[in-house]
Amino acid sequence: MKRRNFNHAGASLLSLLVLATYRQAYALSLGDLTQAEAGTGLKTALEKGALTAISLLGKPDGFLGNPKVRIGLPGYLEDASKLLKNFGQGKRIDELVMAINRAAESAVPMGKDLLVGAVQSMNVNDAKNILTGGDTSVTTFFADKTRAPLGIKFLPVVNQATEKVGLAGKYNEFAGKAASFGLVKKEDANIQQYVTGRTLDGLYLIIGEEERKIRRDPVGSGSAILQKVFGALK
């Protein structure tokens, strides 16, 4: 019993030492910055990144004209679409691809309030994970906080846009059969769900890229607090 208590106490002490070491290293890395300034700077960077991503994606060709986020047909259906084009269906396929990208471009601006709200409600643990989590930490933060509610918000917009294209219903029918043979992922078998998911993936990707730009060039951001915080972290 005494040994068990000793081990438990030792583990607790080790945890406290690790936490204290992290806090000391964190404080040293910030130099003369206060934790409040660091928190404000990080929130400013995330909010700026989110708003910039929305402005880049939420406009005509924001998705369609950007190869990093352009939404094509999934997997096997992309190959099948090439075959359909050989049978004179190219125009309709192009209309479908344009429609799903236009749907994404229309949906993105609706995420502004949720994304900004996620930033403003960020806690100390969120900040630590972002600062120490590597290049995908910002994407992970926003996805964890907003993916489900944004999906609900985006879906009606995507539904409305895809219903205008006659191939949307046929896509769901064909994709459903393809999914049963493992040719298409089940989550991609419904075009509305597929487009909503890809819209969110593209949004988080661009937010992460914009945040990394701020880290690399805080002076270019034009914000005094960003220059102070990320300048100190270099």
XYZ file of N, CA and C in Angstrom:
702
model
N 0.838 -1.203 0.000
C 0.000 0.000 0.000
C 0.868 1.247 0.000
N 1.953 1.245 0.866
C 2.831 2.396 0.949
C 3.527 2.631 -0.382
N 3.929 1.505 -1.031
C 4.612 1.634 -2.323
C 3.674 2.219 -3.373
N 2.399 1.795 -3.341
C 1.410 2.307 -4.295
C 1.222 3.805 -4.085
N 1.115 4.219 -2.809
C 0.951 5.641 -2.517
C 2.171 6.427 -2.949
N 3.349 5.835 -2.741
C 4.580 6.510 -3.134
C 4.628 6.705 -4.651
N 4.247 5.640 -5.402
C 4.244 5.736 -6.859
C 3.277 6.801 -7.339
N 2.101 6.850 -6.699
C 1.098 7.845 -7.073
C 1.611 9.259 -6.806
N 2.247 9.423 -5.644
C 2.790 10.731 -5.296
C 3.912 11.122 -6.246
N 4.740 10.126 -6.617
C 5.834 10.390 -7.543
C 5.324 10.822 -8.909
N 4.266 10.159 -9.377
C 3.683 10.509 -10.667
C 3.113 11.922 -10.641
N 2.461 12.263 -9.517
C 1.896 13.603 -9.387
C 2.994 14.650 -9.385
N 4.090 14.355 -8.667
C 5.210 15.284 -8.608
C 5.824 15.469 -9.993
N 5.945 14.360 -10.744
C 6.504 14.432 -12.090
C 5.633 15.309 -12.986
N 4.318 15.160 -12.860
C 3.401 15.965 -13.661
C 3.566 17.440 -13.359
N 3.715 17.765 -12.060
C 3.891 19.155 -11.667
C 5.199 19.720 -12.201
N 6.249 18.891 -12.180
C 7.539 19.335 -12.680
C 7.478 19.612 -14.183
N 6.808 18.717 -14.936
C 6.664 18.903 -16.384
C 5.907 20.185 -16.677
N 4.811 20.415 -15.936
C 4.013 21.616 -16.126
C 4.824 22.865 -15.810
N 5.575 22.817 -14.713
C 6.381 23.975 -14.320
C 7.464 24.255 -15.363
N 8.071 23.188 -15.894
C 9.112 23.352 -16.910
C 8.533 23.975 -18.172
N 7.344 23.517 -18.571
C 6.697 24.078 -19.765
C 6.412 25.559 -19.568
N 5.860 25.894 -18.398
C 5.520 27.293 -18.136
C 6.762 28.180 -18.134
N 7.867 27.668 -17.560
C 9.088 28.443 -17.527
C 9.634 28.656 -18.942
N 9.652 27.589 -19.729
C 10.139 27.697 -21.106
C 9.260 28.635 -21.918
N 7.971 28.539 -21.680
C 7.015 29.388 -22.401
C 7.254 30.851 -22.052
N 7.448 31.113 -20.740
C 7.669 32.482 -20.295
C 8.974 33.035 -20.858
N 10.029 32.210 -20.881
C 11.302 32.655 -21.412
C 11.209 32.955 -22.905
N 10.442 32.140 -23.621
C 10.323 32.334 -25.066
C 9.597 33.622 -25.398
N 8.778 34.112 -24.454
C 8.020 35.327 -24.704
C 8.765 36.585 -24.289
N 9.906 36.406 -23.630
C 10.677 37.572 -23.234
C 9.895 38.465 -22.291
N 9.718 39.737 -22.675
C 9.046 40.684 -21.795
C 7.541 40.742 -22.031
N 7.011 39.790 -22.789
C 5.571 39.763 -23.035
C 4.828 39.239 -21.821
N 3.652 39.779 -21.575
C 2.783 39.210 -20.556
C 1.971 38.102 -21.200
N 1.410 37.215 -20.358
C 0.558 36.149 -20.896
C -0.677 36.737 -21.561
N -1.162 37.847 -21.032
C -2.332 38.497 -21.627
C -2.014 38.967 -23.043
N -0.806 39.557 -23.225
C -0.412 40.008 -24.559
C -0.257 38.825 -25.506
N 0.344 37.752 -24.992
C 0.515 36.559 -25.826
C -0.834 36.001 -26.262
N -1.777 35.942 -25.307
C -3.108 35.436 -25.632
C -3.821 36.320 -26.635
N -3.708 37.628 -26.441
C -4.334 38.568 -27.368
C -3.731 38.460 -28.755
N -2.412 38.323 -28.796
C -1.737 38.203 -30.079
C -2.152 36.954 -30.832
N -2.237 35.850 -30.133
C -2.632 34.599 -30.769
C -4.072 34.679 -31.280
N -4.965 35.233 -30.463
C -6.356 35.380 -30.896
C -6.465 36.297 -32.115
N -5.671 37.370 -32.096
C -5.681 38.294 -33.235
C -5.218 37.594 -34.506
N -4.169 36.773 -34.385
C -3.650 36.044 -35.536
C -4.674 35.060 -36.086
N -5.330 34.332 -35.185
C -6.323 33.345 -35.622
C -7.526 34.015 -36.276
N -7.981 35.107 -35.666
C -9.138 35.809 -36.228
C -8.790 36.408 -37.585
N -7.613 36.983 -37.676
C -7.173 37.562 -38.956
C -7.059 36.476 -40.023
N -6.516 35.332 -39.637
C -6.401 34.224 -40.578
C -7.754 33.727 -41.049
N -8.712 33.620 -40.126
C -10.052 33.146 -40.476
C -10.760 34.117 -41.409
N -10.681 35.402 -41.103
C -11.369 36.409 -41.924
C -10.737 36.516 -43.311
N -9.408 36.383 -43.367
C -8.735 36.416 -44.665
C -9.133 35.208 -45.506
N -9.203 34.040 -44.874
C -9.605 32.821 -45.590
C -11.020 32.961 -46.140
N -11.910 33.525 -45.348
C -13.298 33.721 -45.803
C -13.335 34.650 -47.014
N -12.551 35.729 -46.965
C -12.549 36.677 -48.086
C -11.954 36.054 -49.347
N -10.985 35.161 -49.187
C -10.359 34.516 -50.337
C -11.258 33.456 -50.969
N -11.964 32.711 -50.124
C -12.761 31.589 -50.613
C -14.207 31.963 -50.917
N -14.744 32.934 -50.179
C -16.162 33.266 -50.310
C -16.462 34.236 -51.421
N -15.920 33.997 -52.601
C -16.129 34.852 -53.768
C -16.070 33.971 -55.013
N -16.551 34.464 -56.160
C -16.487 33.655 -57.381
C -15.074 33.174 -57.673
N -14.952 31.894 -57.923
C -13.683 31.217 -58.202
C -12.788 31.081 -56.973
N -13.304 31.392 -55.788
C -12.538 31.186 -54.567
C -12.152 29.725 -54.396
N -13.070 28.825 -54.739
C -12.783 27.387 -54.736
C -12.434 26.906 -56.141
N -13.281 27.252 -57.099
C -13.123 26.721 -58.460
C -11.779 27.111 -59.063
N -11.287 28.308 -58.757
C -10.051 28.782 -59.349
C -8.807 28.517 -58.522
N -8.957 27.824 -57.411
C -7.818 27.540 -56.534
C -7.579 26.035 -56.494
N -6.524 25.551 -57.136
C -6.295 24.101 -57.200
C -6.097 23.448 -55.832
N -5.735 24.232 -54.804
C -5.545 23.661 -53.470
C -6.868 23.215 -52.851
N -7.950 23.894 -53.201
C -9.238 23.604 -52.551
C -10.352 23.273 -53.538
N -10.058 23.350 -54.828
C -11.083 23.073 -55.845
C -11.709 21.705 -55.593
N -13.025 21.648 -55.644
C -13.752 20.421 -55.340
C -14.086 19.686 -56.641
N -13.478 18.544 -56.814
C -13.810 17.696 -57.953
C -14.715 16.564 -57.505
N -15.034 15.668 -58.403
C -15.835 14.512 -58.029
C -14.939 13.515 -57.291
N -15.481 12.782 -56.352
C -14.636 11.907 -55.522
C -14.227 10.604 -56.211
N -12.975 10.240 -55.979
C -12.482 8.919 -56.333
C -12.849 8.409 -57.704
N -13.503 7.270 -57.706
C -13.862 6.564 -58.927
C -14.750 7.411 -59.834
N -15.563 8.270 -59.250
C -16.482 9.067 -60.058
C -15.742 10.095 -60.906
N -14.591 10.537 -60.443
C -13.776 11.453 -61.249
C -13.332 10.746 -62.532
N -12.935 9.481 -62.401
C -12.550 8.703 -63.582
C -13.760 8.424 -64.468
N -14.889 8.132 -63.835
C -16.107 7.861 -64.599
C -16.560 9.101 -65.367
N -16.340 10.268 -64.786
C -16.755 11.504 -65.448
C -15.976 11.726 -66.741
N -14.706 11.307 -66.749
C -13.902 11.432 -67.961
C -14.480 10.550 -69.066
N -14.963 9.365 -68.673
C -15.589 8.466 -69.646
C -16.888 9.066 -70.183
N -17.669 9.684 -69.280
C -18.934 10.300 -69.695
C -18.689 11.447 -70.667
N -17.587 12.156 -70.462
C -17.267 13.256 -71.373
C -17.028 12.740 -72.783
N -16.486 11.530 -72.890
C -16.251 10.934 -74.207
C -17.550 10.569 -74.908
N -18.639 10.494 -74.122
C -19.953 10.175 -74.697
C -20.847 11.417 -74.783
N -20.207 12.564 -74.844
C -20.958 13.794 -75.055
C -21.593 14.398 -73.821
N -21.206 13.933 -72.621
C -21.786 14.453 -71.385
C -20.860 15.460 -70.684
N -19.825 15.903 -71.397
C -18.841 16.784 -70.790
C -19.422 18.060 -70.231
N -20.351 18.674 -70.951
C -20.932 19.940 -70.512
C -21.674 19.775 -69.194
N -22.417 18.692 -69.075
C -23.187 18.472 -67.852
C -22.273 18.168 -66.662
N -21.206 17.441 -66.908
C -20.236 17.163 -65.841
C -19.596 18.466 -65.370
N -19.214 19.301 -66.332
C -18.608 20.592 -65.986
C -19.586 21.456 -65.192
N -20.861 21.397 -65.559
C -21.879 22.161 -64.837
C -21.989 21.685 -63.390
N -21.889 20.382 -63.194
C -21.974 19.828 -61.845
C -20.776 20.265 -61.005
N -19.581 20.167 -61.578
C -18.370 20.574 -60.852
C -18.424 22.066 -60.526
N -18.886 22.871 -61.484
C -19.001 24.300 -61.215
C -20.014 24.569 -60.116
N -21.128 23.848 -60.156
C -22.181 24.062 -59.163
C -21.710 23.731 -57.755
N -20.959 22.646 -57.599
C -20.542 22.271 -56.248
C -19.482 23.239 -55.711
N -18.665 23.791 -56.602
C -17.692 24.785 -56.148
C -18.354 26.123 -55.853
N -19.348 26.480 -56.638
C -20.102 27.708 -56.359
C -20.857 27.571 -55.032
N -21.338 26.369 -54.751
C -22.021 26.133 -53.475
C -21.062 26.377 -52.316
N -19.836 25.893 -52.451
C -18.834 26.102 -51.412
C -18.535 27.579 -51.230
N -18.406 28.289 -52.335
C -18.102 29.724 -52.280
C -19.229 30.510 -51.631
N -20.466 30.065 -51.834
C -21.621 30.741 -51.219
C -21.735 30.433 -49.731
N -21.318 29.238 -49.340
C -21.495 28.811 -47.949
C -20.463 29.423 -47.010
N -19.228 29.557 -47.467
C -18.127 29.971 -46.595
C -18.390 31.252 -45.792
N -18.901 32.337 -46.389
C -19.115 33.562 -45.601
C -20.060 33.378 -44.417
N -20.908 32.355 -44.468
C -21.838 32.114 -43.365
C -21.129 31.601 -42.115
N -19.874 31.225 -42.251
C -19.137 30.685 -41.106
C -18.431 31.732 -40.268
N -18.506 32.996 -40.673
C -17.738 34.045 -40.006
C -17.988 34.099 -38.498
N -19.248 34.175 -38.083
C -19.562 34.335 -36.660
C -19.081 33.149 -35.829
N -19.255 31.946 -36.349
C -18.831 30.752 -35.606
C -17.306 30.684 -35.484
N -16.609 31.057 -36.537
C -15.146 31.016 -36.495
C -14.589 32.060 -35.529
N -15.126 33.274 -35.599
C -14.679 34.330 -34.685
C -15.045 33.972 -33.250
N -16.224 33.394 -33.057
C -16.640 32.980 -31.716
C -15.718 31.926 -31.126
N -15.265 30.999 -31.974
C -14.333 29.957 -31.512
C -13.029 30.583 -31.036
N -12.561 31.596 -31.756
C -11.320 32.269 -31.374
C -11.489 32.996 -30.044
N -12.584 33.723 -29.897
C -12.794 34.517 -28.689
C -12.986 33.652 -27.448
N -13.472 32.448 -27.626
C -13.687 31.550 -26.485
C -12.495 30.627 -26.231
N -11.393 30.835 -26.932
C -10.212 30.001 -26.791
C -9.671 30.062 -25.367
N -9.334 28.894 -24.798
C -8.811 28.853 -23.438
C -7.300 28.613 -23.435
N -6.716 28.554 -22.241
C -5.263 28.412 -22.105
C -4.776 27.111 -22.734
N -5.532 26.035 -22.555
C -5.127 24.742 -23.119
C -5.160 24.769 -24.641
N -6.167 25.458 -25.203
C -6.228 25.615 -26.658
C -4.991 26.351 -27.162
N -4.627 27.428 -26.454
C -3.468 28.222 -26.856
C -2.191 27.394 -26.822
N -2.034 26.605 -25.757
C -0.853 25.753 -25.634
C -0.780 24.760 -26.785
N -1.915 24.137 -27.118
C -1.935 23.157 -28.197
C -1.586 23.790 -29.543
N -2.048 25.010 -29.746
C -1.761 25.698 -31.007
C -0.282 26.056 -31.102
N 0.284 26.581 -30.016
C 1.673 27.030 -30.027
C 2.665 25.874 -30.107
N 2.266 24.706 -29.620
C 3.198 23.567 -29.584
C 2.801 22.437 -30.518
N 1.708 22.610 -31.259
C 1.169 21.490 -32.030
C 1.622 21.362 -33.460
N 2.518 22.227 -33.929
C 3.021 22.082 -35.289
C 2.143 22.753 -36.328
N 2.415 22.448 -37.606
C 1.777 23.152 -38.716
C 0.278 22.914 -38.836
N -0.221 21.816 -38.301
C -1.657 21.520 -38.440
C -2.458 21.905 -37.195
N -1.818 22.546 -36.220
C -2.503 22.818 -34.956
C -3.674 23.774 -35.117
N -3.538 24.765 -35.985
C -4.622 25.729 -36.194
C -5.797 25.055 -36.889
N -5.506 24.255 -37.911
C -6.557 23.503 -38.604
C -7.311 22.603 -37.627
N -6.571 21.918 -36.766
C -7.177 21.025 -35.784
C -8.053 21.810 -34.809
N -7.578 22.954 -34.347
C -8.346 23.782 -33.413
C -9.696 24.167 -34.012
N -9.686 24.724 -35.209
C -10.934 25.176 -35.820
C -11.857 24.005 -36.161
N -11.292 22.908 -36.632
C -12.111 21.742 -36.968
C -12.800 21.185 -35.721
N -12.057 21.077 -34.619
C -12.635 20.549 -33.380
C -13.755 21.448 -32.858
N -13.580 22.751 -32.983
C -14.522 23.703 -32.409
C -15.732 23.985 -33.303
N -15.547 23.903 -34.622
C -16.600 24.422 -35.500
C -17.099 23.474 -36.586
N -16.463 22.326 -36.771
C -16.845 21.492 -37.917
C -18.315 21.071 -37.866
N -18.774 20.586 -36.735
C -20.162 20.116 -36.649
C -21.171 21.249 -36.866
N -21.072 22.375 -36.137
C -22.059 23.444 -36.355
C -21.965 24.084 -37.735
N -20.751 24.204 -38.285
C -20.629 24.767 -39.625
C -21.222 23.834 -40.668
N -21.054 22.535 -40.463
C -21.650 21.567 -41.389
C -23.161 21.717 -41.452
N -23.780 21.916 -40.308
C -25.234 22.112 -40.244
C -25.630 23.402 -40.955
N -24.805 24.427 -40.799
C -25.099 25.730 -41.388
C -24.890 25.743 -42.899
N -23.870 25.032 -43.363
C -23.533 25.028 -44.783
C -24.459 24.140 -45.615
N -24.945 23.067 -45.029
C -25.672 22.044 -45.793
C -26.868 22.592 -46.578
N -27.743 23.442 -45.989
C -28.870 23.963 -46.776
C -28.431 24.771 -47.995
N -27.337 25.523 -47.871
C -26.824 26.304 -48.993
C -26.346 25.376 -50.101
N -25.657 24.310 -49.705
C -25.175 23.332 -50.670
C -26.348 22.615 -51.339
N -27.357 22.268 -50.551
C -28.546 21.616 -51.104
C -29.183 22.473 -52.189
N -29.349 23.744 -51.879
C -30.005 24.657 -52.814
C -29.226 24.783 -54.116
N -27.903 24.865 -53.997
C -27.064 25.033 -55.186
C -27.036 23.772 -56.048
N -26.936 22.607 -55.422
C -26.810 21.367 -56.194
C -28.139 20.926 -56.809
N -29.258 21.338 -56.209
C -30.564 20.973 -56.764
C -30.807 21.609 -58.126
N -30.079 22.679 -58.404
C -30.245 23.357 -59.695
C -29.628 22.563 -60.839
N -28.785 21.601 -60.489
C -28.106 20.803 -61.510
C -28.791 19.446 -61.618
N -29.223 19.089 -62.814
C -29.971 17.854 -62.990
C -29.199 16.599 -62.643
N -27.868 16.668 -62.700
C -27.066 15.488 -62.429
C -26.914 15.178 -60.951
N -27.309 16.100 -60.088
C -27.093 15.898 -58.659
C -27.800 14.645 -58.151
N -29.072 14.465 -58.534
C -29.819 13.284 -58.122
C -29.223 12.013 -58.688
N -28.806 12.077 -59.939
C -28.198 10.909 -60.570
C -26.855 10.587 -59.921
N -26.141 11.627 -59.512
C -24.884 11.411 -58.809
C -25.125 10.581 -57.560
N -26.117 10.978 -56.751
C -26.397 10.270 -55.502
C -26.774 8.815 -55.759
N -27.546 8.596 -56.808
C -27.955 7.224 -57.150
C -26.744 6.393 -57.577
N -25.938 6.950 -58.459
C -24.773 6.242 -58.980
C -23.723 6.048 -57.885
N -23.503 7.111 -57.091
C -22.489 7.039 -56.033
C -22.891 6.047 -54.954
N -24.208 5.957 -54.686
C -24.681 4.996 -53.698
C -24.359 3.571 -54.109
N -24.547 3.284 -55.387
C -24.209 1.946 -55.894
C -22.702 1.719 -55.870
N -21.935 2.758 -56.241
C -20.479 2.637 -56.249
C -19.950 2.411 -54.835
N -20.578 3.061 -53.848
C -20.145 2.911 -52.455
C -20.351 1.487 -51.965
N -21.411 0.832 -52.449
C -21.679 -0.538 -52.025
C -20.609 -1.515 -52.521
N -19.881 -1.112 -53.561
C -18.780 -1.936 -54.081
C -17.418 -1.439 -53.601
N -17.438 -0.450 -52.722
C -16.191 0.083 -52.190
C -15.455 1.009 -53.140
N -16.127 1.480 -54.192
C -15.477 2.351 -55.173
C -15.512 3.814 -54.743
N -16.434 4.132 -53.861
C -16.569 5.489 -53.325
C -16.771 5.378 -51.821
N -16.159 6.270 -51.053
C -16.363 6.269 -49.612
C -17.833 6.539 -49.291
N -18.333 5.890 -48.254
C -19.748 6.058 -47.895
C -20.104 7.510 -47.635
N -19.166 8.246 -46.989
C -19.459 9.647 -46.681
C -19.466 10.526 -47.926
N -18.955 9.989 -49.061
C -18.940 10.744 -50.307
C -20.079 10.340 -51.243
N -20.927 9.427 -50.808
C -21.973 8.902 -51.681
C -23.152 9.855 -51.827
N -23.231 10.869 -50.985
C -24.260 11.900 -51.103
C -23.570 13.204 -51.465
N -23.943 13.792 -52.589
C -23.192 14.938 -53.079
C -23.256 16.130 -52.132
N -24.414 16.305 -51.470
C -24.542 17.438 -50.551
C -23.606 17.288 -49.352
N -23.553 16.096 -48.784
C -22.657 15.841 -47.660
C -21.192 15.934 -48.101
N -20.919 15.414 -49.289
C -19.560 15.440 -49.813
C -19.071 16.875 -50.001
N -19.898 17.709 -50.628
C -19.496 19.097 -50.884
C -19.335 19.865 -49.575
N -20.230 19.628 -48.633
C -20.127 20.304 -47.336
C -18.818 19.949 -46.647
N -18.470 18.666 -46.658
C -17.220 18.228 -46.034
C -16.002 18.817 -46.707
N -16.002 18.846 -48.036
C -14.857 19.394 -48.764
C -14.764 20.907 -48.593
N -15.902 21.562 -48.447
C -15.899 23.007 -48.193
C -15.201 23.308 -46.875
N -15.540 22.539 -45.856
C -14.915 22.726 -44.547
C -13.417 22.411 -44.592
N -13.053 21.340 -45.292
C -11.635 20.993 -45.422
C -10.850 22.148 -46.055
N -11.410 22.719 -47.117
C -10.747 23.825 -47.802
C -10.644 25.059 -46.938
N -11.695 25.343 -46.195
C -11.703 26.509 -45.313
C -10.629 26.393 -44.243
N -10.570 25.249 -43.585
C -9.568 25.065 -42.526
C -8.145 25.080 -43.090
N -7.973 24.534 -44.279
C -6.653 24.531 -44.904
C -6.151 25.954 -45.125
N -6.996 26.813 -45.674
C -6.589 28.182 -45.974
C -6.407 28.995 -44.696
N -7.234 28.758 -43.681
C -7.037 29.443 -42.402
C -5.655 29.113 -41.849
N -5.282 27.844 -41.883
C -3.975 27.429 -41.394
C -2.843 28.077 -42.174
N -2.994 28.162 -43.486
C -1.967 28.791 -44.311
C -1.818 30.276 -43.973
N -2.945 30.953 -43.779
C -2.900 32.381 -43.468
C -2.272 32.626 -42.097
N -2.568 31.771 -41.133
C -1.982 31.922 -39.807
C -0.474 31.715 -39.852
N -0.014 30.773 -40.657
C 1.424 30.534 -40.772
C 2.130 31.712 -41.440
N 1.452 32.368 -42.375
C 2.022 33.573 -42.996
C 2.248 34.657 -41.945
N 1.293 34.799 -41.025
C 1.426 35.803 -39.972
C 2.605 35.469 -39.068
N 2.759 34.196 -38.749
C 3.891 33.795 -37.905
C 5.229 34.106 -38.591
N 5.296 33.835 -39.893
C 6.556 34.045 -40.621
C 6.861 35.525 -40.811
N 5.807 36.333 -40.982
C 6.015 37.756 -41.264
C 5.049 38.608 -40.437
N 5.257 38.691 -39.124
C 4.353 39.478 -38.280
C 4.361 40.958 -38.614
N 5.489 41.466 -39.086
C 5.564 42.885 -39.458
C 4.629 43.173 -40.624
N 4.582 42.255 -41.578
C 3.719 42.430 -42.746
C 2.242 42.386 -42.429
N 1.890 41.912 -41.226
C 0.480 41.840 -40.844
C -0.107 43.211 -40.561
N 0.753 44.184 -40.258
C 0.266 45.531 -39.976
C -0.335 45.696 -38.598
N -0.180 44.709 -37.721
C -0.742 44.767 -36.374
C 0.380 44.854 -35.348
N 0.309 45.847 -34.456
C 1.357 46.041 -33.446
C 1.455 44.848 -32.506
N 0.311 44.316 -32.059
C 0.340 43.206 -31.110
C 0.887 41.952 -31.774
N 0.577 41.744 -33.048
C 1.110 40.577 -33.764
C 2.617 40.707 -33.952
N 3.076 41.906 -34.258
C 4.520 42.124 -34.399
C 5.238 41.827 -33.086
N 4.645 42.259 -31.974
C 5.295 42.064 -30.665
C 5.319 40.597 -30.278
N 4.188 39.932 -30.424
C 4.091 38.544 -29.979
C 4.908 37.605 -30.864
N 4.637 37.615 -32.175
C 5.306 36.657 -33.040
C 6.732 37.073 -33.355
N 7.034 38.341 -33.212
C 8.417 38.762 -33.298
C 9.235 38.210 -32.149
N 8.626 38.162 -30.953
C 9.315 37.633 -29.777
C 9.514 36.125 -29.862
N 8.625 35.444 -30.564
C 8.706 33.987 -30.657
C 9.722 33.517 -31.689
N 10.241 34.449 -32.508
C 11.207 34.046 -33.545
C 12.566 33.757 -32.940
